Amino acid sequence: MSNTRPTLKAVRGTRDLLPDQTPLWNRVESTARAVFARYGFGEIRTPILEDTSLFSRSVGEETDIVSKEMFTWEDRARAASEKAQSLTLRPENTAGVVRAYIEHKLGETGQLQKLYYIGPQFRRERPQKGRYRQFWQIGAEVIGPQSSGSESPLRDAEILEMLTSFLNALGIRDWRLDLNSVGSSEDRQRYNQALREALAPIKHQLTPDNQRRAETNPLRVLDSKEEADQPFIEALPKIADYLSPESASHFTQVLAALDACKVPYNLNPRLVRGLDYYTRTTFEFTVTTGLGTQNALLGGGRYDGLSEMLGGPRAPGIGFAIGEDRLILTLQAQAEADERAKHEAELMARGLWRPGVMKDIESERHYLPTKRYPLLDAYIAPLTPAQNPAALALAKDLRAAGLTIEVGDGSFKLRKSFDLADTLARHIILLGEDEVATNTATVKTFATGVQTKVERAALESALRS
């Protein structure tokens, strides 16, 4: 009988991010922090689990997120006097941020709160390209009492202009901004009634999910991606015809501010977003590279009544969430497309390629760069175990000077040390008995093949060259 235990793997819909992947994630996140800071945003970190009612009250009982996708369980009481509590892994972060705004009485400062977050969210979705059960979002919220200017159309435009700056700073190309206004809660009630009346005679022709939505929340039908239902959806009434003068004026001012900032946009009367708390301005950014037909990169909107939904004071707000996983896919697809174009240009110059035809040369197929760590400044190779202490002490000094260093082991054969160093670093430092005695180091630069003996005092500058 075998005692072999089954190999454990990451849970379906989750995955590990390995060291050759995380540098790109870190670049995205550091760019977000830098850009958001220029606009006066500060970071907030909320728990990944919340009381389930936070999401059922804010996101909406009839949304797919609450009805199908949340990871929810009952946290059993630890004492007879305690009640069990229903807890949920957060499926989105806006509700948690607004809960924190209320709980910590941030509105009592009278100031506009500009908050951003970076972290994992959880939904029981069918895993597919760019969509996971644990996924990362980068988001931001602008919220505050009405007197702080939180309801101003300027806040909407500022958020959108900041997003274009962020995407441009990352080098995202060919993005498209779609905009709409879903009006106030009163506007939505009127529009929902019009949708119910328009859907009543045709709902039996819709797909099952949209038949259910037509009964429970007709606005969700507009958010559907079901191809078979699109002709019916296109014929439905448009929300622009049901906006109050105040909502229409707010949207007009948002567009005027975007025009002043030269931010391009596309008006999309079918854009409603999938959460119940949205009011007035809603938006979505899509891209043409890396995501296929499901090409939404980020989205958001205004939520002027969310704080009251959660038992807090009136606090108009607007925010967004970026699917970081999808953003990474887009950047990777762009890099691969650039590398492919560069490779094709090189082949064309050699007469091996013309549009639509490539000679079947095996070596020409591998044009994508091999994934690897960012190269370290140096790899220290002690030549015998006796030099191990000196190698570690040298690494300590060089790291303190801001250099990136890896240390080998004196038990390694010299060939192994060179192979490791060539994979990991720009330089190899050979440290033998003579180098330790004379306070020097033998340094070889892989890019040039030049090997020299360097005084210890000059080593730092030599490694930076």
CSV table of C-alpha atoms in Angstrom, one decimal:
chain,number,residue,atom,x,y,z
A,1,MET,CA,0.0,0.0,0.0
A,2,SER,CA,1.5,3.3,-1.1
A,3,ASN,CA,2.1,6.0,1.5
A,4,THR,CA,2.4,8.7,-1.2
A,5,ARG,CA,0.3,11.7,-0.3
A,6,PRO,CA,-1.5,13.7,-3.1
A,7,THR,CA,0.3,16.8,-4.2
A,8,LEU,CA,-1.3,20.0,-2.9
A,9,LYS,CA,-2.0,22.8,-5.4
A,10,ALA,CA,-3.4,26.3,-5.3
A,11,VAL,CA,-7.2,26.4,-5.0
A,12,ARG,CA,-9.0,26.6,-8.3
A,13,GLY,CA,-9.3,30.3,-9.4
A,14,THR,CA,-6.3,31.4,-7.4
A,15,ARG,CA,-2.6,31.4,-8.2
A,16,ASP,CA,0.9,32.2,-7.0
A,17,LEU,CA,2.8,35.2,-8.2
A,18,LEU,CA,6.4,34.2,-8.4
A,19,PRO,CA,9.5,36.4,-8.2
A,20,ASP,CA,9.9,36.7,-12.0
A,21,GLN,CA,6.3,38.1,-12.1
A,22,THR,CA,6.2,40.4,-9.1
A,23,PRO,CA,8.5,43.2,-10.5
A,24,LEU,CA,5.8,44.2,-13.0
A,25,TRP,CA,3.1,44.1,-10.2
A,26,ASN,CA,5.4,46.3,-8.0
A,27,ARG,CA,5.9,48.7,-10.9
A,28,VAL,CA,2.2,49.1,-11.4
A,29,GLU,CA,1.5,49.6,-7.7
A,30,SER,CA,4.4,52.1,-7.2
A,31,THR,CA,3.1,54.0,-10.2
A,32,ALA,CA,-0.4,54.1,-8.7
A,33,ARG,CA,0.9,55.3,-5.4
A,34,ALA,CA,3.0,58.1,-7.0
A,35,VAL,CA,0.3,59.3,-9.3
A,36,PHE,CA,-2.5,59.2,-6.7
A,37,ALA,CA,-0.2,61.1,-4.2
A,38,ARG,CA,0.1,64.0,-6.7
A,39,TYR,CA,-3.7,64.3,-6.5
A,40,GLY,CA,-3.8,64.4,-2.7
A,41,PHE,CA,-4.9,60.8,-2.1
A,42,GLY,CA,-3.9,58.8,1.0
A,43,GLU,CA,-3.9,55.0,1.4
A,44,ILE,CA,-6.5,53.2,3.4
A,45,ARG,CA,-6.4,49.5,4.3
A,46,THR,CA,-9.6,47.7,5.3
A,47,PRO,CA,-10.2,44.1,6.5
A,48,ILE,CA,-10.6,41.5,3.8
A,49,LEU,CA,-13.7,40.1,5.7
A,50,GLU,CA,-16.7,42.1,6.6
A,51,ASP,CA,-20.2,41.6,8.0
A,52,THR,CA,-22.2,40.1,5.2
A,53,SER,CA,-25.0,42.7,5.5
A,54,LEU,CA,-22.5,45.4,4.4
A,55,PHE,CA,-22.6,44.0,0.9
A,56,SER,CA,-26.2,43.0,0.8
A,57,ARG,CA,-27.2,46.5,1.8
A,58,SER,CA,-24.8,48.3,-0.5
A,59,VAL,CA,-24.1,46.2,-3.6
A,60,GLY,CA,-27.7,44.9,-3.8
A,61,GLU,CA,-29.5,41.6,-2.9
A,62,GLU,CA,-30.4,41.0,-6.6
A,63,THR,CA,-26.9,41.5,-8.0
A,64,ASP,CA,-24.9,38.5,-9.2
A,65,ILE,CA,-22.2,39.4,-6.7
A,66,VAL,CA,-24.5,39.0,-3.7
A,67,SER,CA,-26.8,36.3,-5.0
A,68,LYS,CA,-24.1,34.0,-6.6
A,69,GLU,CA,-20.5,35.0,-6.1
A,70,MET,CA,-19.8,35.9,-2.4
A,71,PHE,CA,-17.7,33.6,-0.1
A,72,THR,CA,-19.9,33.7,3.0
A,73,TRP,CA,-19.9,31.6,6.1
A,74,GLU,CA,-21.3,31.7,9.7
A,75,ASP,CA,-18.7,32.6,12.3
A,76,ARG,CA,-19.9,30.5,15.2
A,77,ALA,CA,-20.2,32.1,18.6
A,78,ARG,CA,-17.4,31.4,21.1
A,79,ALA,CA,-19.5,31.8,24.2
A,80,ALA,CA,-23.1,31.1,25.0
A,81,SER,CA,-23.7,34.9,25.4
A,82,GLU,CA,-22.4,35.6,21.9
A,83,LYS,CA,-24.4,35.5,18.7
A,84,ALA,CA,-23.1,33.9,15.5
A,85,GLN,CA,-22.2,36.4,12.8
A,86,SER,CA,-22.4,36.0,9.0
A,87,LEU,CA,-19.1,37.0,7.5
A,88,THR,CA,-18.0,37.5,3.8
A,89,LEU,CA,-14.7,37.8,2.1
A,90,ARG,CA,-14.9,41.2,0.4
A,91,PRO,CA,-16.1,41.0,-3.2
A,92,GLU,CA,-15.3,44.7,-3.7
A,93,ASN,CA,-13.8,47.5,-1.6
A,94,THR,CA,-16.0,50.6,-1.9
A,95,ALA,CA,-18.5,49.4,0.7
A,96,GLY,CA,-15.7,48.7,3.2
A,97,VAL,CA,-14.1,52.1,2.6
A,98,VAL,CA,-17.5,53.9,3.2
A,99,ARG,CA,-18.1,51.7,6.3
A,100,ALA,CA,-14.7,52.9,7.6
A,101,TYR,CA,-15.6,56.5,6.7
A,102,ILE,CA,-18.7,56.2,8.9
A,103,GLU,CA,-17.1,54.2,11.7
A,104,HIS,CA,-14.2,56.6,12.2
A,105,LYS,CA,-16.3,59.7,11.8
A,106,LEU,CA,-14.2,61.1,9.0
A,107,GLY,CA,-17.0,63.3,7.8
A,108,GLU,CA,-16.8,65.2,11.1
A,109,THR,CA,-13.6,66.8,9.9
A,110,GLY,CA,-15.6,68.7,7.3
A,111,GLN,CA,-13.0,67.9,4.7
A,112,LEU,CA,-13.0,66.0,1.5
A,113,GLN,CA,-11.6,62.5,2.0
A,114,LYS,CA,-9.5,61.2,-0.9
A,115,LEU,CA,-8.6,57.6,-0.2
A,116,TYR,CA,-7.0,54.8,-2.3
A,117,TYR,CA,-6.5,51.1,-1.7
A,118,ILE,CA,-4.6,48.2,-3.2
A,119,GLY,CA,-5.5,44.6,-2.3
A,120,PRO,CA,-7.2,41.3,-3.0
A,121,GLN,CA,-11.0,40.8,-3.4
A,122,PHE,CA,-12.9,37.5,-3.7
A,123,ARG,CA,-15.7,36.3,-5.9
A,124,ARG,CA,-16.9,32.8,-6.7
A,125,GLU,CA,-16.7,33.3,-10.4
A,126,ARG,CA,-15.9,30.8,-13.2
A,127,PRO,CA,-12.2,31.3,-13.7
A,128,GLN,CA,-11.2,32.5,-17.1
A,129,LYS,CA,-8.5,34.7,-18.7
A,130,GLY,CA,-8.0,37.7,-16.4
A,131,ARG,CA,-10.7,36.6,-13.9
A,132,TYR,CA,-9.9,34.8,-10.7
A,133,ARG,CA,-11.7,33.9,-7.5
A,134,GLN,CA,-9.0,35.9,-5.6
A,135,PHE,CA,-8.2,38.9,-7.7
A,136,TRP,CA,-6.4,42.2,-7.0
A,137,GLN,CA,-7.9,45.7,-7.3
A,138,ILE,CA,-6.4,49.2,-7.2
A,139,GLY,CA,-9.1,51.7,-6.4
A,140,ALA,CA,-9.8,55.1,-5.0
A,141,GLU,CA,-12.8,56.9,-3.4
A,142,VAL,CA,-13.5,60.6,-3.0
A,143,ILE,CA,-16.1,61.1,-0.3
A,144,GLY,CA,-17.2,63.8,2.2
A,145,PRO,CA,-20.0,66.0,3.4
A,146,GLN,CA,-21.7,68.1,0.8
A,147,SER,CA,-20.0,71.2,2.1
A,148,SER,CA,-16.6,69.8,1.2
A,149,GLY,CA,-17.5,69.8,-2.5
A,150,SER,CA,-17.9,66.1,-2.7
A,151,GLU,CA,-21.0,66.4,-5.0
A,152,SER,CA,-19.3,68.7,-7.5
A,153,PRO,CA,-19.0,67.6,-11.1
A,154,LEU,CA,-15.3,68.7,-10.8
A,155,ARG,CA,-14.6,65.7,-8.6
A,156,ASP,CA,-15.9,63.3,-11.3
A,157,ALA,CA,-13.8,64.9,-13.9
A,158,GLU,CA,-10.7,65.0,-11.6
A,159,ILE,CA,-11.0,61.2,-11.0
A,160,LEU,CA,-11.3,60.5,-14.7
A,161,GLU,CA,-8.3,62.8,-15.6
A,162,MET,CA,-6.3,61.1,-12.9
A,163,LEU,CA,-7.0,57.7,-14.4
A,164,THR,CA,-5.9,58.8,-17.8
A,165,SER,CA,-2.6,60.1,-16.2
A,166,PHE,CA,-2.1,56.8,-14.5
A,167,LEU,CA,-2.8,54.7,-17.6
A,168,ASN,CA,-0.5,56.9,-19.7
A,169,ALA,CA,2.2,56.8,-17.0
A,170,LEU,CA,2.1,52.9,-17.3
A,171,GLY,CA,2.3,53.1,-21.0
A,172,ILE,CA,-1.2,51.6,-21.6
A,173,ARG,CA,-2.1,52.3,-25.3
A,174,ASP,CA,-5.4,52.7,-27.1
A,175,TRP,CA,-7.5,52.9,-24.0
A,176,ARG,CA,-11.1,54.1,-24.4
A,177,LEU,CA,-13.2,55.9,-21.9
A,178,ASP,CA,-17.0,55.2,-22.0
A,179,LEU,CA,-19.3,57.5,-20.0
A,180,ASN,CA,-22.9,57.7,-19.0
A,181,SER,CA,-25.2,59.2,-16.3
A,182,VAL,CA,-27.6,56.9,-14.5
A,183,GLY,CA,-29.2,59.8,-12.8
A,184,SER,CA,-30.4,60.2,-9.2
A,185,SER,CA,-32.2,57.4,-7.3
A,186,GLU,CA,-35.5,59.1,-8.3
A,187,ASP,CA,-34.4,59.2,-12.0
A,188,ARG,CA,-33.6,55.5,-11.8
A,189,GLN,CA,-37.0,54.6,-10.3
A,190,ARG,CA,-38.7,56.3,-13.3
A,191,TYR,CA,-36.4,54.6,-15.7
A,192,ASN,CA,-36.7,51.2,-14.0
A,193,GLN,CA,-40.5,51.4,-14.4
A,194,ALA,CA,-40.1,52.3,-18.1
A,195,LEU,CA,-37.8,49.3,-18.5
A,196,ARG,CA,-40.2,47.0,-16.8
A,197,GLU,CA,-42.9,48.1,-19.3
A,198,ALA,CA,-40.6,47.7,-22.3
A,199,LEU,CA,-39.4,44.3,-21.1
A,200,ALA,CA,-42.7,42.8,-20.2
A,201,PRO,CA,-43.8,41.7,-23.8
A,202,ILE,CA,-40.3,40.4,-24.7
A,203,LYS,CA,-38.8,38.9,-21.5
A,204,HIS,CA,-39.8,35.4,-22.5
A,205,GLN,CA,-37.4,35.7,-25.5
A,206,LEU,CA,-34.4,36.6,-23.3
A,207,THR,CA,-31.9,34.2,-21.8
A,208,PRO,CA,-32.8,32.8,-18.3
A,209,ASP,CA,-30.6,35.2,-16.4
A,210,ASN,CA,-32.1,38.2,-18.1
A,211,GLN,CA,-35.6,36.9,-17.6
A,212,ARG,CA,-34.9,36.9,-13.9
A,213,ARG,CA,-33.3,40.3,-14.0
A,214,ALA,CA,-36.3,41.7,-15.9
A,215,GLU,CA,-38.4,40.8,-12.9
A,216,THR,CA,-36.1,41.6,-10.0
A,217,ASN,CA,-33.9,44.5,-11.3
A,218,PRO,CA,-34.5,45.6,-15.0
A,219,LEU,CA,-31.4,47.9,-15.0
A,220,ARG,CA,-29.2,44.7,-14.8
A,221,VAL,CA,-30.5,43.7,-18.2
A,222,LEU,CA,-28.6,46.6,-19.7
A,223,ASP,CA,-25.4,45.3,-18.1
A,224,SER,CA,-25.7,41.9,-19.8
A,225,LYS,CA,-23.1,40.6,-22.1
A,226,GLU,CA,-25.3,37.8,-23.6
A,227,GLU,CA,-24.9,38.1,-27.3
A,228,ALA,CA,-28.4,36.6,-28.1
A,229,ASP,CA,-30.1,39.4,-26.1
A,230,GLN,CA,-28.2,42.4,-27.6
A,231,PRO,CA,-30.8,43.2,-30.3
A,232,PHE,CA,-33.5,43.4,-27.6
A,233,ILE,CA,-31.3,45.5,-25.3
A,234,GLU,CA,-30.5,47.9,-28.1
A,235,ALA,CA,-34.2,48.6,-28.6
A,236,LEU,CA,-34.9,49.4,-24.9
A,237,PRO,CA,-35.5,53.0,-23.7
A,238,LYS,CA,-32.4,55.1,-22.9
A,239,ILE,CA,-31.8,56.5,-19.5
A,240,ALA,CA,-30.8,59.9,-20.9
A,241,ASP,CA,-34.4,60.5,-21.7
A,242,TYR,CA,-35.3,60.1,-18.0
A,243,LEU,CA,-32.7,62.3,-16.3
A,244,SER,CA,-33.9,65.2,-14.2
A,245,PRO,CA,-32.7,68.7,-15.1
A,246,GLU,CA,-30.3,68.6,-12.1
A,247,SER,CA,-28.8,65.2,-13.2
A,248,ALA,CA,-28.5,66.4,-16.8
A,249,SER,CA,-26.8,69.6,-15.7
A,250,HIS,CA,-24.4,67.7,-13.5
A,251,PHE,CA,-23.4,65.4,-16.4
A,252,THR,CA,-23.0,68.4,-18.8
A,253,GLN,CA,-20.6,70.0,-16.3
A,254,VAL,CA,-18.5,66.8,-16.1
A,255,LEU,CA,-18.2,66.7,-19.8
A,256,ALA,CA,-17.2,70.4,-20.0
A,257,ALA,CA,-14.4,69.8,-17.4
A,258,LEU,CA,-13.1,66.8,-19.4
A,259,ASP,CA,-13.2,68.8,-22.6
A,260,ALA,CA,-11.1,71.5,-20.8
A,261,CYS,CA,-8.5,68.9,-19.9
A,262,LYS,CA,-8.6,67.4,-23.4
A,263,VAL,CA,-9.6,64.0,-22.0
A,264,PRO,CA,-11.2,62.0,-24.9
A,265,TYR,CA,-14.4,60.1,-24.1
A,266,ASN,CA,-17.3,58.2,-25.7
A,267,LEU,CA,-20.9,58.6,-24.6
A,268,ASN,CA,-22.4,55.2,-24.0
A,269,PRO,CA,-26.1,55.2,-23.0
A,270,ARG,CA,-26.1,51.5,-22.2
A,271,LEU,CA,-23.4,51.8,-19.5
A,272,VAL,CA,-25.0,51.3,-16.1
A,273,ARG,CA,-22.4,49.3,-14.1
A,274,GLY,CA,-23.3,46.3,-12.0
A,275,LEU,CA,-23.8,47.6,-8.5
A,276,ASP,CA,-27.0,49.1,-6.9
A,277,TYR,CA,-25.3,52.0,-5.3
A,278,TYR,CA,-24.2,53.9,-8.4
A,279,THR,CA,-25.8,57.3,-9.2
A,280,ARG,CA,-25.2,59.9,-11.9
A,281,THR,CA,-21.8,59.6,-13.6
A,282,THR,CA,-20.7,56.0,-14.4
A,283,PHE,CA,-17.7,55.1,-16.5
A,284,GLU,CA,-15.6,52.3,-17.9
A,285,PHE,CA,-12.1,52.1,-19.5
A,286,THR,CA,-11.5,49.4,-22.1
A,287,VAL,CA,-8.4,48.4,-24.1
A,288,THR,CA,-7.8,46.7,-27.4
A,289,THR,CA,-4.8,44.5,-26.4
A,290,GLY,CA,-4.6,41.5,-24.2
A,291,LEU,CA,-8.1,40.9,-22.8
A,292,GLY,CA,-10.1,39.6,-25.8
A,293,THR,CA,-13.8,40.4,-26.0
A,294,GLN,CA,-14.1,40.9,-22.3
A,295,ASN,CA,-12.0,44.0,-22.6
A,296,ALA,CA,-13.0,46.1,-19.6
A,297,LEU,CA,-9.9,47.3,-17.6
A,298,LEU,CA,-11.5,49.4,-14.9
A,299,GLY,CA,-14.8,51.1,-14.0
A,300,GLY,CA,-16.5,53.1,-11.4
A,301,GLY,CA,-19.0,55.9,-10.8
A,302,ARG,CA,-20.7,58.2,-8.3
A,303,TYR,CA,-22.5,56.8,-5.2
A,304,ASP,CA,-24.2,59.8,-3.6
A,305,GLY,CA,-26.5,57.7,-1.3
A,306,LEU,CA,-24.3,54.9,-0.2
A,307,SER,CA,-23.3,56.3,3.2
A,308,GLU,CA,-27.0,56.7,4.1
A,309,MET,CA,-27.7,53.1,2.9
A,310,LEU,CA,-25.1,52.0,5.5
A,311,GLY,CA,-26.6,54.1,8.3
A,312,GLY,CA,-24.2,57.0,8.0
A,313,PRO,CA,-24.5,60.7,7.3
A,314,ARG,CA,-25.1,62.2,3.9
A,315,ALA,CA,-21.7,61.9,2.1
A,316,PRO,CA,-21.7,62.1,-1.7
A,317,GLY,CA,-18.8,60.2,-3.3
A,318,ILE,CA,-17.3,58.9,-6.4
A,319,GLY,CA,-14.8,56.1,-7.0
A,320,PHE,CA,-13.3,53.4,-9.2
A,321,ALA,CA,-11.7,50.0,-9.2
A,322,ILE,CA,-9.0,48.8,-11.5
A,323,GLY,CA,-8.7,45.0,-12.1
A,324,GLU,CA,-4.9,44.8,-11.5
A,325,ASP,CA,-4.8,41.2,-12.9
A,326,ARG,CA,-6.3,42.5,-16.2
A,327,LEU,CA,-4.0,45.5,-16.2
A,328,ILE,CA,-1.0,43.2,-15.9
A,329,LEU,CA,-2.3,41.1,-18.8
A,330,THR,CA,-2.6,44.2,-20.9
A,331,LEU,CA,1.0,45.3,-20.2
A,332,GLN,CA,2.3,41.9,-20.9
A,333,ALA,CA,0.4,41.7,-24.2
A,334,GLN,CA,1.7,45.1,-25.2
A,335,ALA,CA,5.3,44.0,-24.4
A,336,GLU,CA,4.9,40.8,-26.4
A,337,ALA,CA,3.4,42.8,-29.4
A,338,ASP,CA,6.3,45.2,-29.3
A,339,GLU,CA,8.9,42.4,-29.1
A,340,ARG,CA,7.1,40.7,-32.0
A,341,ALA,CA,7.2,43.8,-34.1
A,342,LYS,CA,10.8,44.4,-33.4
A,343,HIS,CA,11.6,40.8,-34.3
A,344,GLU,CA,9.7,41.0,-37.5
A,345,ALA,CA,11.5,44.2,-38.5
A,346,GLU,CA,14.9,42.4,-37.9
A,347,LEU,CA,13.8,39.4,-40.0
A,348,MET,CA,12.6,41.7,-42.8
A,349,ALA,CA,15.9,43.4,-42.8
A,350,ARG,CA,17.6,40.0,-43.3
A,351,GLY,CA,15.1,39.1,-46.0
A,352,LEU,CA,13.5,36.3,-44.0
A,353,TRP,CA,10.1,37.8,-43.5
A,354,ARG,CA,7.4,39.7,-45.3
A,355,PRO,CA,3.8,40.4,-44.1
A,356,GLY,CA,1.9,37.1,-43.9
A,357,VAL,CA,4.9,34.9,-44.6
A,358,MET,CA,7.8,33.8,-42.4
A,359,LYS,CA,10.4,31.2,-43.4
A,360,ASP,CA,10.2,28.1,-41.3
A,361,ILE,CA,13.3,28.6,-39.3
A,362,GLU,CA,13.1,27.0,-35.9
A,363,SER,CA,15.5,29.5,-34.3
A,364,GLU,CA,13.4,32.4,-35.5
A,365,ARG,CA,10.3,31.3,-33.6
A,366,HIS,CA,11.5,32.1,-30.2
A,367,TYR,CA,11.3,35.9,-30.3
A,368,LEU,CA,9.8,36.5,-26.9
A,369,PRO,CA,12.2,37.4,-24.1
A,370,THR,CA,12.8,34.8,-21.4
A,371,LYS,CA,11.3,35.8,-18.1
A,372,ARG,CA,13.9,36.4,-15.5
A,373,TYR,CA,14.6,38.5,-12.4
A,374,PRO,CA,15.9,42.0,-12.7
A,375,LEU,CA,19.7,41.6,-12.8
A,376,LEU,CA,21.4,42.2,-9.5
A,377,ASP,CA,24.4,44.5,-9.3
A,378,ALA,CA,26.8,41.7,-8.3
A,379,TYR,CA,27.2,38.1,-7.3
A,380,ILE,CA,30.0,37.5,-4.7
A,381,ALA,CA,31.8,34.2,-5.2
A,382,PRO,CA,34.1,33.1,-2.3
A,383,LEU,CA,36.6,30.7,-3.7
A,384,THR,CA,36.8,28.4,-0.6
A,385,PRO,CA,34.7,28.1,2.5
A,386,ALA,CA,37.4,30.0,4.4
A,387,GLN,CA,36.3,33.2,2.5
A,388,ASN,CA,32.6,32.8,3.3
A,389,PRO,CA,32.7,35.2,6.4
A,390,ALA,CA,34.5,37.8,4.4
A,391,ALA,CA,32.0,37.4,1.5
A,392,LEU,CA,29.1,38.0,3.8
A,393,ALA,CA,30.7,41.0,5.4
A,394,LEU,CA,31.4,42.5,2.0
A,395,ALA,CA,27.8,41.9,0.9
A,396,LYS,CA,26.6,43.6,4.1
A,397,ASP,CA,28.6,46.8,3.2
A,398,LEU,CA,27.6,46.8,-0.4
A,399,ARG,CA,23.9,46.3,0.4
A,400,ALA,CA,24.1,49.1,3.0
A,401,ALA,CA,25.4,51.3,0.1
A,402,GLY,CA,22.2,50.5,-1.9
A,403,LEU,CA,23.6,47.9,-4.2
A,404,THR,CA,21.7,44.6,-4.9
A,405,ILE,CA,23.9,41.6,-4.0
A,406,GLU,CA,23.8,37.8,-3.9
A,407,VAL,CA,26.3,35.7,-2.1
A,408,GLY,CA,27.5,32.3,-3.2
A,409,ASP,CA,29.3,29.7,-1.2
A,410,GLY,CA,32.9,28.7,-1.0
A,411,SER,CA,31.9,25.0,-1.5
A,412,PHE,CA,30.7,25.8,-5.0
A,413,LYS,CA,33.0,24.9,-8.0
A,414,LEU,CA,34.1,28.0,-9.8
A,415,ARG,CA,32.2,27.0,-13.0
A,416,LYS,CA,29.0,26.8,-10.9
A,417,SER,CA,29.6,30.2,-9.4
A,418,PHE,CA,30.1,31.8,-12.8
A,419,ASP,CA,27.0,30.1,-14.2
A,420,LEU,CA,24.9,31.4,-11.3
A,421,ALA,CA,26.4,34.8,-11.5
A,422,ASP,CA,25.7,35.1,-15.2
A,423,THR,CA,22.1,34.3,-14.6
A,424,LEU,CA,21.5,36.6,-11.7
A,425,ALA,CA,23.9,39.6,-11.9
A,426,ARG,CA,25.8,42.1,-14.0
A,427,HIS,CA,29.1,41.5,-12.3
A,428,ILE,CA,30.8,38.6,-10.4
A,429,ILE,CA,33.1,39.4,-7.5
A,430,LEU,CA,35.8,36.7,-7.0
A,431,LEU,CA,37.0,36.7,-3.4
A,432,GLY,CA,40.0,34.4,-2.6
A,433,GLU,CA,42.7,34.3,0.0
A,434,ASP,CA,44.7,37.0,-1.8
A,435,GLU,CA,41.8,39.4,-2.2
A,436,VAL,CA,40.9,39.1,1.5
A,437,ALA,CA,44.5,39.7,2.5
A,438,THR,CA,45.0,42.8,0.2
A,439,ASN,CA,41.5,44.3,0.7
A,440,THR,CA,40.8,44.0,-3.0
A,441,ALA,CA,38.3,42.2,-5.2
A,442,THR,CA,38.5,40.6,-8.6
A,443,VAL,CA,35.5,41.9,-10.6
A,444,LYS,CA,34.3,40.6,-14.0
A,445,THR,CA,31.6,42.5,-16.0
A,446,PHE,CA,29.5,40.0,-18.0
A,447,ALA,CA,28.4,42.6,-20.6
A,448,THR,CA,32.0,43.4,-21.7
A,449,GLY,CA,33.9,40.3,-20.5
A,450,VAL,CA,36.4,42.6,-18.8
A,451,GLN,CA,37.9,41.3,-15.6
A,452,THR,CA,39.9,43.6,-13.3
A,453,LYS,CA,41.2,43.7,-9.7
A,454,VAL,CA,39.6,46.6,-7.8
A,455,GLU,CA,40.6,48.3,-4.5
A,456,ARG,CA,37.9,47.9,-1.9
A,457,ALA,CA,37.4,51.6,-1.6
A,458,ALA,CA,36.6,51.8,-5.4
A,459,LEU,CA,34.4,48.7,-5.5
A,460,GLU,CA,31.1,50.5,-5.0
A,461,SER,CA,31.6,52.9,-7.9
A,462,ALA,CA,33.0,50.1,-10.1
A,463,LEU,CA,29.8,48.1,-9.6
A,464,ARG,CA,27.6,51.0,-10.4
A,465,SER,CA,29.3,51.5,-13.8
